[in-house]
Structure formats: C-alpha cells, structure tokens
Short mmCIF file of N, CA and C in Angstrom, two decimals:
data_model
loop_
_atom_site.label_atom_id
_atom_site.label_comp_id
_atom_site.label_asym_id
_atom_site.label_seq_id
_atom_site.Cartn_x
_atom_site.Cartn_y
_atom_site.Cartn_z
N UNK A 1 -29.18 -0.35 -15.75
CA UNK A 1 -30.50 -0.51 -16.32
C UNK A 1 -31.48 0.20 -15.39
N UNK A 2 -32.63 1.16 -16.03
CA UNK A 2 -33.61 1.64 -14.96
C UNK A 2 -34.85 0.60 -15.17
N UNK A 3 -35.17 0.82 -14.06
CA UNK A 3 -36.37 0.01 -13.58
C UNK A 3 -37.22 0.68 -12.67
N UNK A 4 -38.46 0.29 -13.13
CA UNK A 4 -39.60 0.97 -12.03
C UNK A 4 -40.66 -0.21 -11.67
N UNK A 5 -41.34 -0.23 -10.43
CA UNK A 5 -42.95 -1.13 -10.34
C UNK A 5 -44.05 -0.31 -11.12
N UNK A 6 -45.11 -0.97 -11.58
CA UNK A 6 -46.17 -0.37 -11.71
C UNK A 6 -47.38 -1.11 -11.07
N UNK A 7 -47.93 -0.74 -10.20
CA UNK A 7 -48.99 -1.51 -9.98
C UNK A 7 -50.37 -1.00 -10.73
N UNK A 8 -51.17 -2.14 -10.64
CA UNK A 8 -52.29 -1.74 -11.44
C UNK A 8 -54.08 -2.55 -11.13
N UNK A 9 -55.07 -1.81 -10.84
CA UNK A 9 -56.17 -2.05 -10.46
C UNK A 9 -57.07 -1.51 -11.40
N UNK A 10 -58.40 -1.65 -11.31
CA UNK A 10 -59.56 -1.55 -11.69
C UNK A 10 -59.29 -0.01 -11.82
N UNK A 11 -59.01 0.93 -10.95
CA UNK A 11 -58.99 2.43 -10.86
C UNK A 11 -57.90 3.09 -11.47
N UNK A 12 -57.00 2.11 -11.83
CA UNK A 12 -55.78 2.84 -12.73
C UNK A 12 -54.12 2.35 -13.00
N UNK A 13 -53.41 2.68 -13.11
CA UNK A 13 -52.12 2.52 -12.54
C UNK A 13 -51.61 3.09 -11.62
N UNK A 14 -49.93 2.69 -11.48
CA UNK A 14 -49.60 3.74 -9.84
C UNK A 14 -48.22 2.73 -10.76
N UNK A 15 -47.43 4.13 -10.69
CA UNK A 15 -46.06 3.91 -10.92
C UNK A 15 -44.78 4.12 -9.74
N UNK A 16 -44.01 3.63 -9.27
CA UNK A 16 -42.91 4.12 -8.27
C UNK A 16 -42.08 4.73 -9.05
N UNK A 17 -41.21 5.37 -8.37
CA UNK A 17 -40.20 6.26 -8.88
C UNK A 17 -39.31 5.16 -9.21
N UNK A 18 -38.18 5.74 -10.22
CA UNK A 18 -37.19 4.96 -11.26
C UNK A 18 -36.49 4.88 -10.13
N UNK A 19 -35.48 3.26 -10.20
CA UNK A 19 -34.12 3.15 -10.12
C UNK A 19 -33.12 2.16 -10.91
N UNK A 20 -31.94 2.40 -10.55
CA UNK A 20 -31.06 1.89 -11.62
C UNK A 20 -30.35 1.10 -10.83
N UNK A 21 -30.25 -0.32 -11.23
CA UNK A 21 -29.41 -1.45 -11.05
C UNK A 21 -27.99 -1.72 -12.46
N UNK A 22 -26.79 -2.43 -12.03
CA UNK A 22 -26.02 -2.62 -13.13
C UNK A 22 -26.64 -4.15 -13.26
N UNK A 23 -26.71 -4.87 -14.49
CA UNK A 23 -25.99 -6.14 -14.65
C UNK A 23 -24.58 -6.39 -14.25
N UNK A 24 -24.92 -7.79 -13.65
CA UNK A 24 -23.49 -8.39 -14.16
C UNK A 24 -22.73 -8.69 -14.62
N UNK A 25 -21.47 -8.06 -14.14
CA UNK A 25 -20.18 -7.96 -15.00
C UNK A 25 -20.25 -9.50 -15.41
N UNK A 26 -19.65 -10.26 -16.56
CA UNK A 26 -18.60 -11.21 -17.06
C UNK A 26 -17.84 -11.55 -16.80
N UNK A 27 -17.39 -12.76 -16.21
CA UNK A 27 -16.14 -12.91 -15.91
C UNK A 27 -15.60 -12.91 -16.85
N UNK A 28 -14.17 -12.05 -16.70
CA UNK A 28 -12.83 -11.83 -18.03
C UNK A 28 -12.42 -12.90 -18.26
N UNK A 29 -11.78 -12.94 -19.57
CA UNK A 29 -11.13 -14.18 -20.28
C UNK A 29 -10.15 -14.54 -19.88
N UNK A 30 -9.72 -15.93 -19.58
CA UNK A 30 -8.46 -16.51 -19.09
C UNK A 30 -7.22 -14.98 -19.51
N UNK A 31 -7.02 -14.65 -18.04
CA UNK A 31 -5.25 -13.83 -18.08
C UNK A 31 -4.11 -14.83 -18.67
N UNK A 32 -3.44 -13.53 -19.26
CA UNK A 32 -1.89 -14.20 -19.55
C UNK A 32 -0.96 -13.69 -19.07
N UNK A 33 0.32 -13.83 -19.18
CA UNK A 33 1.37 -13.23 -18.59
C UNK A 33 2.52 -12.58 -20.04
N UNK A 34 2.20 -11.24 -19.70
CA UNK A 34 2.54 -10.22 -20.62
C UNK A 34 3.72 -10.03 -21.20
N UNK A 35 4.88 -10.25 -19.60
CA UNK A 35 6.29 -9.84 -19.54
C UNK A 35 6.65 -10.84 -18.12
N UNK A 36 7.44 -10.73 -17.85
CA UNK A 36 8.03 -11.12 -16.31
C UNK A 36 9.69 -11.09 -16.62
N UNK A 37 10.13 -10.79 -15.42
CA UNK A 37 11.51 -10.36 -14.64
C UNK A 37 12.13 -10.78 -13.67
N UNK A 38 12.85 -10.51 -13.24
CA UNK A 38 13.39 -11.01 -11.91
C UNK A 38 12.25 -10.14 -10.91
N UNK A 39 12.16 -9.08 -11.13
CA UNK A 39 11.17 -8.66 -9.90
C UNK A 39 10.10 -7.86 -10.47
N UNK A 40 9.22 -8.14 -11.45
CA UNK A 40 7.99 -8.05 -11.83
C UNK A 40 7.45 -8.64 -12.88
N UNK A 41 6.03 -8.46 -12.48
CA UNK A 41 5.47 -9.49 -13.59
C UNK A 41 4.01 -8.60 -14.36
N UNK A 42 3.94 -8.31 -15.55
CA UNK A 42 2.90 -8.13 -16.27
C UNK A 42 1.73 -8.71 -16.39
N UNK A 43 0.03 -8.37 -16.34
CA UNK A 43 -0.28 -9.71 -16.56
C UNK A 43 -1.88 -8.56 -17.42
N UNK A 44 -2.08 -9.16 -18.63
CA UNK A 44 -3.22 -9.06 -19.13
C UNK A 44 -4.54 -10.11 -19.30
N UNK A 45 -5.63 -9.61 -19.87
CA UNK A 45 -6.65 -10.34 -20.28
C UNK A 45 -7.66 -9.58 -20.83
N UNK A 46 -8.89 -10.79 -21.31
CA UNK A 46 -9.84 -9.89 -22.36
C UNK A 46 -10.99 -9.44 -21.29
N UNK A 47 -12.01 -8.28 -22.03
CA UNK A 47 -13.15 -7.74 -21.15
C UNK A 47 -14.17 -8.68 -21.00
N UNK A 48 -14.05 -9.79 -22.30
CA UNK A 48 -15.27 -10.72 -22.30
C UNK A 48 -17.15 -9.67 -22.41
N UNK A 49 -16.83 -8.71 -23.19
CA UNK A 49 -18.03 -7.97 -23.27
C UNK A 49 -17.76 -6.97 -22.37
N UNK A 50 -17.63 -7.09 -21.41
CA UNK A 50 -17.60 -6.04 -19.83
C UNK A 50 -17.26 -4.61 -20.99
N UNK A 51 -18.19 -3.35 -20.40
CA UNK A 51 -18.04 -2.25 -21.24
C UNK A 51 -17.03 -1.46 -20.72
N UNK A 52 -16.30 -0.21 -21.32
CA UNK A 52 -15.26 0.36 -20.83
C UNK A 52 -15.81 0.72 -19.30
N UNK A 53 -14.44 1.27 -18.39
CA UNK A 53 -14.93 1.34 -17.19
C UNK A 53 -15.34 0.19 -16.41
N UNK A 54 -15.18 -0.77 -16.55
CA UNK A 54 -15.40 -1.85 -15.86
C UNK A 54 -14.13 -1.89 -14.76
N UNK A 55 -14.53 -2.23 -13.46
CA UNK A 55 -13.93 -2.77 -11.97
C UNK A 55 -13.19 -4.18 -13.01
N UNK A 56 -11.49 -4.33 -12.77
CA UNK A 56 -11.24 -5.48 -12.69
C UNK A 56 -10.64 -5.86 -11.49
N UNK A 57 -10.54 -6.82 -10.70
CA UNK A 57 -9.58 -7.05 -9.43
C UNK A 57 -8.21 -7.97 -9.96
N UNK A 58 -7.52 -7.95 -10.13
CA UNK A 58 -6.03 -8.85 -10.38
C UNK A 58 -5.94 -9.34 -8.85
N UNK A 59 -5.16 -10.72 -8.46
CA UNK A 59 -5.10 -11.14 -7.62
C UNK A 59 -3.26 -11.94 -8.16
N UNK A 60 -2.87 -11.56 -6.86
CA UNK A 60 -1.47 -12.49 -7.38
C UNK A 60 -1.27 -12.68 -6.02
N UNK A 61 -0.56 -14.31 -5.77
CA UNK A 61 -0.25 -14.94 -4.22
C UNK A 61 0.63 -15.57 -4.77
N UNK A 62 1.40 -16.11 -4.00
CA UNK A 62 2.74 -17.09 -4.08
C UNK A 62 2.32 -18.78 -3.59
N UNK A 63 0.48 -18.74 -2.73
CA UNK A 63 -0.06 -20.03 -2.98
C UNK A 63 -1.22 -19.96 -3.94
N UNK A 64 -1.00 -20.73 -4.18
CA UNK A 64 -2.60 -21.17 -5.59
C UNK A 64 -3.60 -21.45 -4.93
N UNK A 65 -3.89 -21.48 -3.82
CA UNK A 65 -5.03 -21.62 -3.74
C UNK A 65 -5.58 -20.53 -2.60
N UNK A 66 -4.65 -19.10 -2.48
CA UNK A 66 -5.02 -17.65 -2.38
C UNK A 66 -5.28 -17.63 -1.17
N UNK A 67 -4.67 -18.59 -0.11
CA UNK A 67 -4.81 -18.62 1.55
C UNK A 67 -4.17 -17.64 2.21
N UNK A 68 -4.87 -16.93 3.11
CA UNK A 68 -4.71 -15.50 3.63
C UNK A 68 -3.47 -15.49 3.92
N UNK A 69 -2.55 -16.97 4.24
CA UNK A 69 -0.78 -16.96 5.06
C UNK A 69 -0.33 -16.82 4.35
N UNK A 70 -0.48 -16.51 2.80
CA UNK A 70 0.47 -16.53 1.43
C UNK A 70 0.55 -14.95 1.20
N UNK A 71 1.59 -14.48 0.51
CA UNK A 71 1.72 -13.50 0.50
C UNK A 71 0.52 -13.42 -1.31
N UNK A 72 -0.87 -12.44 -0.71
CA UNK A 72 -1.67 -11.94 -1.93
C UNK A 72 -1.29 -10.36 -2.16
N UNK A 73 -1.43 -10.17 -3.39
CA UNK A 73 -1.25 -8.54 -3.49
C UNK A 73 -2.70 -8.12 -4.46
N UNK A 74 -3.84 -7.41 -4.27
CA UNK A 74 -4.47 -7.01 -5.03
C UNK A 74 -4.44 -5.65 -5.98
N UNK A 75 -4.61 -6.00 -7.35
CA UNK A 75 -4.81 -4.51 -7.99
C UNK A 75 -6.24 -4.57 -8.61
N UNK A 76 -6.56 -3.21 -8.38
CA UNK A 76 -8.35 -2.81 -8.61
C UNK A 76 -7.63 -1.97 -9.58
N UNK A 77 -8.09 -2.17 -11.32
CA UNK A 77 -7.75 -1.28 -12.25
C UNK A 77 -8.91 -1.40 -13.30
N UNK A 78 -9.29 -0.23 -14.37
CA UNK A 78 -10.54 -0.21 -14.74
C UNK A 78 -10.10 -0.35 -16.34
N UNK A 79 -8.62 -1.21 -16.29
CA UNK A 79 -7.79 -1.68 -17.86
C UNK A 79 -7.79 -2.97 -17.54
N UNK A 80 -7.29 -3.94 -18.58
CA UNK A 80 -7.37 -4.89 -19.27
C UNK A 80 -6.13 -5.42 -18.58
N UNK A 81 -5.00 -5.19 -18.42
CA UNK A 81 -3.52 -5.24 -18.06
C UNK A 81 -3.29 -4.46 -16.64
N UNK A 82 -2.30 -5.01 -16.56
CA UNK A 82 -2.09 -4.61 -14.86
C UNK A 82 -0.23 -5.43 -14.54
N UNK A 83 0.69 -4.72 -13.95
CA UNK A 83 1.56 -5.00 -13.00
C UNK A 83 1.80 -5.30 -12.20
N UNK A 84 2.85 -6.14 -11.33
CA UNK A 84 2.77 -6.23 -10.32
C UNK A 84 4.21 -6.15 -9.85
N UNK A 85 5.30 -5.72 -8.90
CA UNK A 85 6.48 -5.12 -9.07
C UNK A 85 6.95 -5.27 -7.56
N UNK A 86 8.51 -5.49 -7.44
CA UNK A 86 8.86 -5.59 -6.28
C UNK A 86 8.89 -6.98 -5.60
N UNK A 87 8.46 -7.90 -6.54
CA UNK A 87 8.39 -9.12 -6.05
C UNK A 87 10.17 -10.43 -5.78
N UNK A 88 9.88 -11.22 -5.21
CA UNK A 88 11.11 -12.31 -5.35
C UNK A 88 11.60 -12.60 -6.38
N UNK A 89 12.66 -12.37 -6.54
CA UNK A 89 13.25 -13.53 -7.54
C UNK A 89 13.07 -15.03 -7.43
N UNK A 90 13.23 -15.77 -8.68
CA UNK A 90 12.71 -16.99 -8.76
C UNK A 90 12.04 -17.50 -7.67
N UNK A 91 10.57 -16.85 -7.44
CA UNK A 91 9.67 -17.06 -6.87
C UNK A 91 8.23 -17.31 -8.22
N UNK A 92 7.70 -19.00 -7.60
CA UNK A 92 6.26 -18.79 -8.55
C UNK A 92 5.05 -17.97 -7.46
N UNK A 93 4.62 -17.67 -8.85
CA UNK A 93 3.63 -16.50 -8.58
C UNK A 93 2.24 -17.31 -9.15
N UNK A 94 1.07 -16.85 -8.73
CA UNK A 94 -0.45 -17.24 -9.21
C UNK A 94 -1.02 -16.26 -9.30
N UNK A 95 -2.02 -16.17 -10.72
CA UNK A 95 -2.59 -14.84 -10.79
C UNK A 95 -4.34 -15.27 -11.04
N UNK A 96 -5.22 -14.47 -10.63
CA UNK A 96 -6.85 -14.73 -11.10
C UNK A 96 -7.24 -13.64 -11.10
N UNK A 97 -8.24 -13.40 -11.76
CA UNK A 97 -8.95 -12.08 -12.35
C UNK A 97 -10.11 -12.26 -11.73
N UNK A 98 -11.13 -10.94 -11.98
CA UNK A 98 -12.41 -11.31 -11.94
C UNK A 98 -12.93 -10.04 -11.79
N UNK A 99 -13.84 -9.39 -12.30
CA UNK A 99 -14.80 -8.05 -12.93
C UNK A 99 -15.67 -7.92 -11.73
N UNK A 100 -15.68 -6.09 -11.61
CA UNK A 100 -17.07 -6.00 -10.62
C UNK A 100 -18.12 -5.01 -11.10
N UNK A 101 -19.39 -5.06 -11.09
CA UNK A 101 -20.38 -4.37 -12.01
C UNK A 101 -20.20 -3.03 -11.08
N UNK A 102 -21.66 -1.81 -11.41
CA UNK A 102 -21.66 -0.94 -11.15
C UNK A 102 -22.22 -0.68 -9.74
N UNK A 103 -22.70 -1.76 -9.12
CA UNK A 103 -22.72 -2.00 -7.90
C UNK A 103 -22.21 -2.64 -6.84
N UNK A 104 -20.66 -3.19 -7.20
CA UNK A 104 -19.24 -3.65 -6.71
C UNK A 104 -19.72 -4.61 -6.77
N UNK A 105 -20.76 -5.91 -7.33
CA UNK A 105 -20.80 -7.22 -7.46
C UNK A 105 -19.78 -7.93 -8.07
N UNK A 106 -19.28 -8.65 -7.78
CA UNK A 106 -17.85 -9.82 -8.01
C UNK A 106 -18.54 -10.58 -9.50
N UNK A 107 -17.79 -10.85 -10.47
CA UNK A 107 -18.20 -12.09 -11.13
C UNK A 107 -17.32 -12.93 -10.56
N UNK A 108 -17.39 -14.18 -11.19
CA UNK A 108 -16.45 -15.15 -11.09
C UNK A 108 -14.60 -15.33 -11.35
N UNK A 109 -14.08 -15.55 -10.47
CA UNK A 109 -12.72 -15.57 -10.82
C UNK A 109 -12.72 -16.30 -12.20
N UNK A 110 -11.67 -15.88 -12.93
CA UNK A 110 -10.55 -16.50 -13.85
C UNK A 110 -10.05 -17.84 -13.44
N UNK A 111 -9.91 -18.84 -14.67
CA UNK A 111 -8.68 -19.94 -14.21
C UNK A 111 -7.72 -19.61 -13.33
N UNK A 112 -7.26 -20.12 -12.84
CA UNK A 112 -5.45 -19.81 -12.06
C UNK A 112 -4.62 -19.88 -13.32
N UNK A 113 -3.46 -18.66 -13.66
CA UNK A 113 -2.45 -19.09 -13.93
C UNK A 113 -1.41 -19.08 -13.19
N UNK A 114 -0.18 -19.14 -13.66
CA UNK A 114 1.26 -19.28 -13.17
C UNK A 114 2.28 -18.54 -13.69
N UNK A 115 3.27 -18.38 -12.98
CA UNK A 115 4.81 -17.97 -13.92
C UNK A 115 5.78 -18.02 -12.55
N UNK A 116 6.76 -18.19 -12.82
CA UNK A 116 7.97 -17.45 -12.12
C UNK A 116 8.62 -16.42 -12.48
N UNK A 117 9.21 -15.77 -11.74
CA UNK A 117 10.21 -14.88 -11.92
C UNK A 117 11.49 -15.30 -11.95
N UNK A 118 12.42 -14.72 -13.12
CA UNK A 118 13.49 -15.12 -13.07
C UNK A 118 14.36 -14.82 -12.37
N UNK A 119 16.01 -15.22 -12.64
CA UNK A 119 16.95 -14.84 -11.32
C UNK A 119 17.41 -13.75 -11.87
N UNK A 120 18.12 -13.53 -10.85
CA UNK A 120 18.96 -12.09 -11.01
C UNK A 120 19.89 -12.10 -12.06
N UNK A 121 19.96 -10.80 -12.97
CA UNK A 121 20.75 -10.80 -14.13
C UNK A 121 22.15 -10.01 -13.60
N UNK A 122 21.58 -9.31 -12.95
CA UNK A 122 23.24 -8.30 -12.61
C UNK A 122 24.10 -8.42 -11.78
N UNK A 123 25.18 -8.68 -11.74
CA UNK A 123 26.11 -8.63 -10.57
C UNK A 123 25.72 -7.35 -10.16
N UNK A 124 26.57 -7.52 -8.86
CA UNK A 124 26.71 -6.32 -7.82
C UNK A 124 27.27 -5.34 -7.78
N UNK A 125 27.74 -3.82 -7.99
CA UNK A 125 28.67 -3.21 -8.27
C UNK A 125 29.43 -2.64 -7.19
N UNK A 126 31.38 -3.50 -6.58
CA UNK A 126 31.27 -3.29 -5.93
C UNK A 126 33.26 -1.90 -6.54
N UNK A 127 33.19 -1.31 -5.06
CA UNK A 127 34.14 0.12 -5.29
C UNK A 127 35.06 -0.20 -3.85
N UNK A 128 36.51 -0.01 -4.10
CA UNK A 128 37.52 -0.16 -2.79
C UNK A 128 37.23 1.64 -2.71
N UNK A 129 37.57 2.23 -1.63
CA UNK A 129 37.45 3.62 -1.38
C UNK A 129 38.38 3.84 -0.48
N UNK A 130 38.96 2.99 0.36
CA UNK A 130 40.59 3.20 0.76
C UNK A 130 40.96 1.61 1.05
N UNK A 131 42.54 2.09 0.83
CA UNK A 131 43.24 3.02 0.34
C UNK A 131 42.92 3.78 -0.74
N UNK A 132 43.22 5.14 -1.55
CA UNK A 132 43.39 5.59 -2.57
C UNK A 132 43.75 4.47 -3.74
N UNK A 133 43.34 4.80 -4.86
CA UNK A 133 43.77 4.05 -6.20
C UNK A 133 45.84 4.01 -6.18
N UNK A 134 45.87 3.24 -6.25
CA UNK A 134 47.41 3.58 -6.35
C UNK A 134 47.92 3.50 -5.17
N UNK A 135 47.50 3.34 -3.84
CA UNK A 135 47.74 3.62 -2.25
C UNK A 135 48.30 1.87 -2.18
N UNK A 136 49.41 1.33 -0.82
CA UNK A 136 49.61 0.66 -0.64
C UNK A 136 49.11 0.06 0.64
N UNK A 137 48.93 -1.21 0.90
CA UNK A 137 48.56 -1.70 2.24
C UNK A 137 49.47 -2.38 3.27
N UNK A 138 49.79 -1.93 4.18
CA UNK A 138 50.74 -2.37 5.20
C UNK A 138 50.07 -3.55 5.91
N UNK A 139 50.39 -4.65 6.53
CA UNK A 139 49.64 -5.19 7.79
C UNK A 139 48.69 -5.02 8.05
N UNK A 140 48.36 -3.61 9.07
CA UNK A 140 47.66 -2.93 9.58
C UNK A 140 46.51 -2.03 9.45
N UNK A 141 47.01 -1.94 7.55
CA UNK A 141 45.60 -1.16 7.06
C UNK A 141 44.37 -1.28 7.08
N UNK A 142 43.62 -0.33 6.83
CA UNK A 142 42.39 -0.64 6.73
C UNK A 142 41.88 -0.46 5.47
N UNK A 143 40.79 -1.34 4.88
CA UNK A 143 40.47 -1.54 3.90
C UNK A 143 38.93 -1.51 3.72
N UNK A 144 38.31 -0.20 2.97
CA UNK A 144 37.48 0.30 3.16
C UNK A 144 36.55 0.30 1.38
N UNK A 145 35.09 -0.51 1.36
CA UNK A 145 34.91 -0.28 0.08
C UNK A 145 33.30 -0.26 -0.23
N UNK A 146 32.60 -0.27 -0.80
CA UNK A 146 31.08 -0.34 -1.03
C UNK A 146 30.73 -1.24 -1.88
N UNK A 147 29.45 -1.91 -1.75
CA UNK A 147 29.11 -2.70 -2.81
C UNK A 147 27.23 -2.33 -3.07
N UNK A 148 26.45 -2.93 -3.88
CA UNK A 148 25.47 -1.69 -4.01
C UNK A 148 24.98 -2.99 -5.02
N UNK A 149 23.22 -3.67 -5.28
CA UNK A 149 23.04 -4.49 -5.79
C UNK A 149 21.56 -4.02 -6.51
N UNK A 150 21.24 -4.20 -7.62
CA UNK A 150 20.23 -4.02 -8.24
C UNK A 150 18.89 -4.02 -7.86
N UNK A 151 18.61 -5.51 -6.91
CA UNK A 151 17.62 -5.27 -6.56
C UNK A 151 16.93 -5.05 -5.18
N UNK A 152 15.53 -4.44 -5.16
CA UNK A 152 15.33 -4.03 -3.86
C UNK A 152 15.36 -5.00 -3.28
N UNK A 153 15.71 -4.74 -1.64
CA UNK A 153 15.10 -5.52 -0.64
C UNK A 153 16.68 -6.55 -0.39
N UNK A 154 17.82 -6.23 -1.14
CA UNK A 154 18.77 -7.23 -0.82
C UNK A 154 19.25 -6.37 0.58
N UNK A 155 20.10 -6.77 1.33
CA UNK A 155 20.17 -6.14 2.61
C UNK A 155 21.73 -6.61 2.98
N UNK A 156 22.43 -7.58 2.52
CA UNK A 156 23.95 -8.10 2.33
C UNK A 156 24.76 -8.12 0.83
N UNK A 157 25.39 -7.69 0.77
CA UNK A 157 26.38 -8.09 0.08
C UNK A 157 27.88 -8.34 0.21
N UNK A 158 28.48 -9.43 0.06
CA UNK A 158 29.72 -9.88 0.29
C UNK A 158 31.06 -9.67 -0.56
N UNK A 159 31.90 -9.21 0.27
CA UNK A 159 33.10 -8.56 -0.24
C UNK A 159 34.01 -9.67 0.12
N UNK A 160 35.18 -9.98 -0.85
CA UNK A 160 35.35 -10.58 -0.88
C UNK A 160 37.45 -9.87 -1.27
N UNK A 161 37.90 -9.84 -0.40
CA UNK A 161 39.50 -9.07 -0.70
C UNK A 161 40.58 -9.85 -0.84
N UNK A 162 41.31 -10.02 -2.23
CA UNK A 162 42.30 -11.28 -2.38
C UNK A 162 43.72 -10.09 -2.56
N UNK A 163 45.22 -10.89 -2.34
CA UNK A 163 45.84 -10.18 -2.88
C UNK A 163 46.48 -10.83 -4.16
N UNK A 164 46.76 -9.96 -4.96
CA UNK A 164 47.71 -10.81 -6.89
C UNK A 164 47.67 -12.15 -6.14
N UNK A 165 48.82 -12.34 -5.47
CA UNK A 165 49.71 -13.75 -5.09
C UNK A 165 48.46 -14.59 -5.05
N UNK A 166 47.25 -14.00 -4.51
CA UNK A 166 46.28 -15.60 -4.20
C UNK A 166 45.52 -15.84 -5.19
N UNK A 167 46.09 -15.28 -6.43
CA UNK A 167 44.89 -15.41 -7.53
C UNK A 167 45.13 -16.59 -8.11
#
C-alpha cells in the first residue's frame, strides 16, 4: 500500500514523498498432511486470502512444542504445499505454518498438527559374492557378500549365513 503525510496550514499544504508498506499477511488455514512414508512427509494448506507470492514458513520438529533440542527443519516456500524428506521412520512429526508479508512480518502460526511416519516396507537386498555361484565351502573358507538397504542413513546391516542342514 502507498502512503504519504500531508501537512497542512493556513499557507497551504506540504506533501512528503510516497512510501510503500505491505499489510499483513493472514495466517494460513489449518495444514494437512498430503502423503507420508517411511521417510517423508507432504504437508499442504490454504492462503486464507494471502495473494500469490506470499512468504509461507512450514515448520516440522519431532517436539510439539518446537524447543530448539528437538530436531526443527524449516521450509520458506511461496506455494501452498511443501515436503519434507529424509526423515525417521516411525517417528511422530509436528507441523505449523505461518505467512510473511512484503516486509518479512510473521503472522500467526497455524494449529499444531501431527503424523507419523511409517515403517520400513522393504527388506534389504542382500548378494553372497564368494564363493562363486556353484563354488563349495571347505572349513576354512571365506565367505564374502553385500547387503544394501533402502533407506538413507541405515549404517548396519546383518548377515546372517545358515547351511541346508540348519534350516
């Protein structure tokens, strides 16, 4: 919005030069949760008026009540919807919104919502690499193989080597 002073006396007016302030943004309409996964979560909501181009901040923490020791992740996006990716499995998550005008003023957060993420869907894919396919094991062999797991950030996986007889 532009705005100017005018002052005014007996001898005339006296105008200042224009400037432009935004109103305040709206706080957006209660977020929902779009999609969720084992390791991400979708999350939309409405503009509540806010015109295109509007600052939204997404906020997601693993405490609800957004204390700096909790793990928060912020996204600044100028859409309605927003991601968030890379997260725990069956871990709950908290999400709040909240709009910033054209002069980075905050409205009011959003309700808190919630969700979890679910567990892991995939086994692990694991490969023997020696012996050869068809190769036999003496005593002494060595037994050599890979295993390789869907999602990021796993750092173990357990192998586990039986022979026929112990099945």
């Amino acid at each position: 919005q532009t705005m100017f002073v005018r002052a005014h006396n007996p001898l005339g007016n006296a105008d200042s030069g224009s400037f432009t302030r935004a109103t305040l943004s709206s706080t957006p309409t209660a977020p929902g949760v779009s999609s969720v996964s084992s390791t991400t979560v979708n999350v939309s909501w409405g503009n509540n008026g806010n015109p295109g181009g509007t600052l939204y901040e997404a906020q997601l923490s693993t405490d609800v009540a957004f204390s700096s020791t909790a793990v928060t992740i912020i996204a600044t996006v100028t859409g309605t919807t927003t991601g968030f990716a890379n997260l725990a499995t069956k871990t709950s998550y908290y999400f709040q919104v909240r709009s910033r005008n054209l002069d980075f003023i905050p409205s009011s957060f959003t309700a808190i919502i919630s969700t979890r993420t679910s567990p892991e869907t995939q086994a692990p894919v694991t490969a023997i690499t020696a012996p050869a396919a068809g190769g036999y094991v003496t005593a002494f062999s060595t037994i050599q193989g890979t295993a390789t797991d869907n999602l990021s950030g796993v750092t173990t996986t357990y192998v586990r080597i039986r022979r026929d007889s112990d099945a």
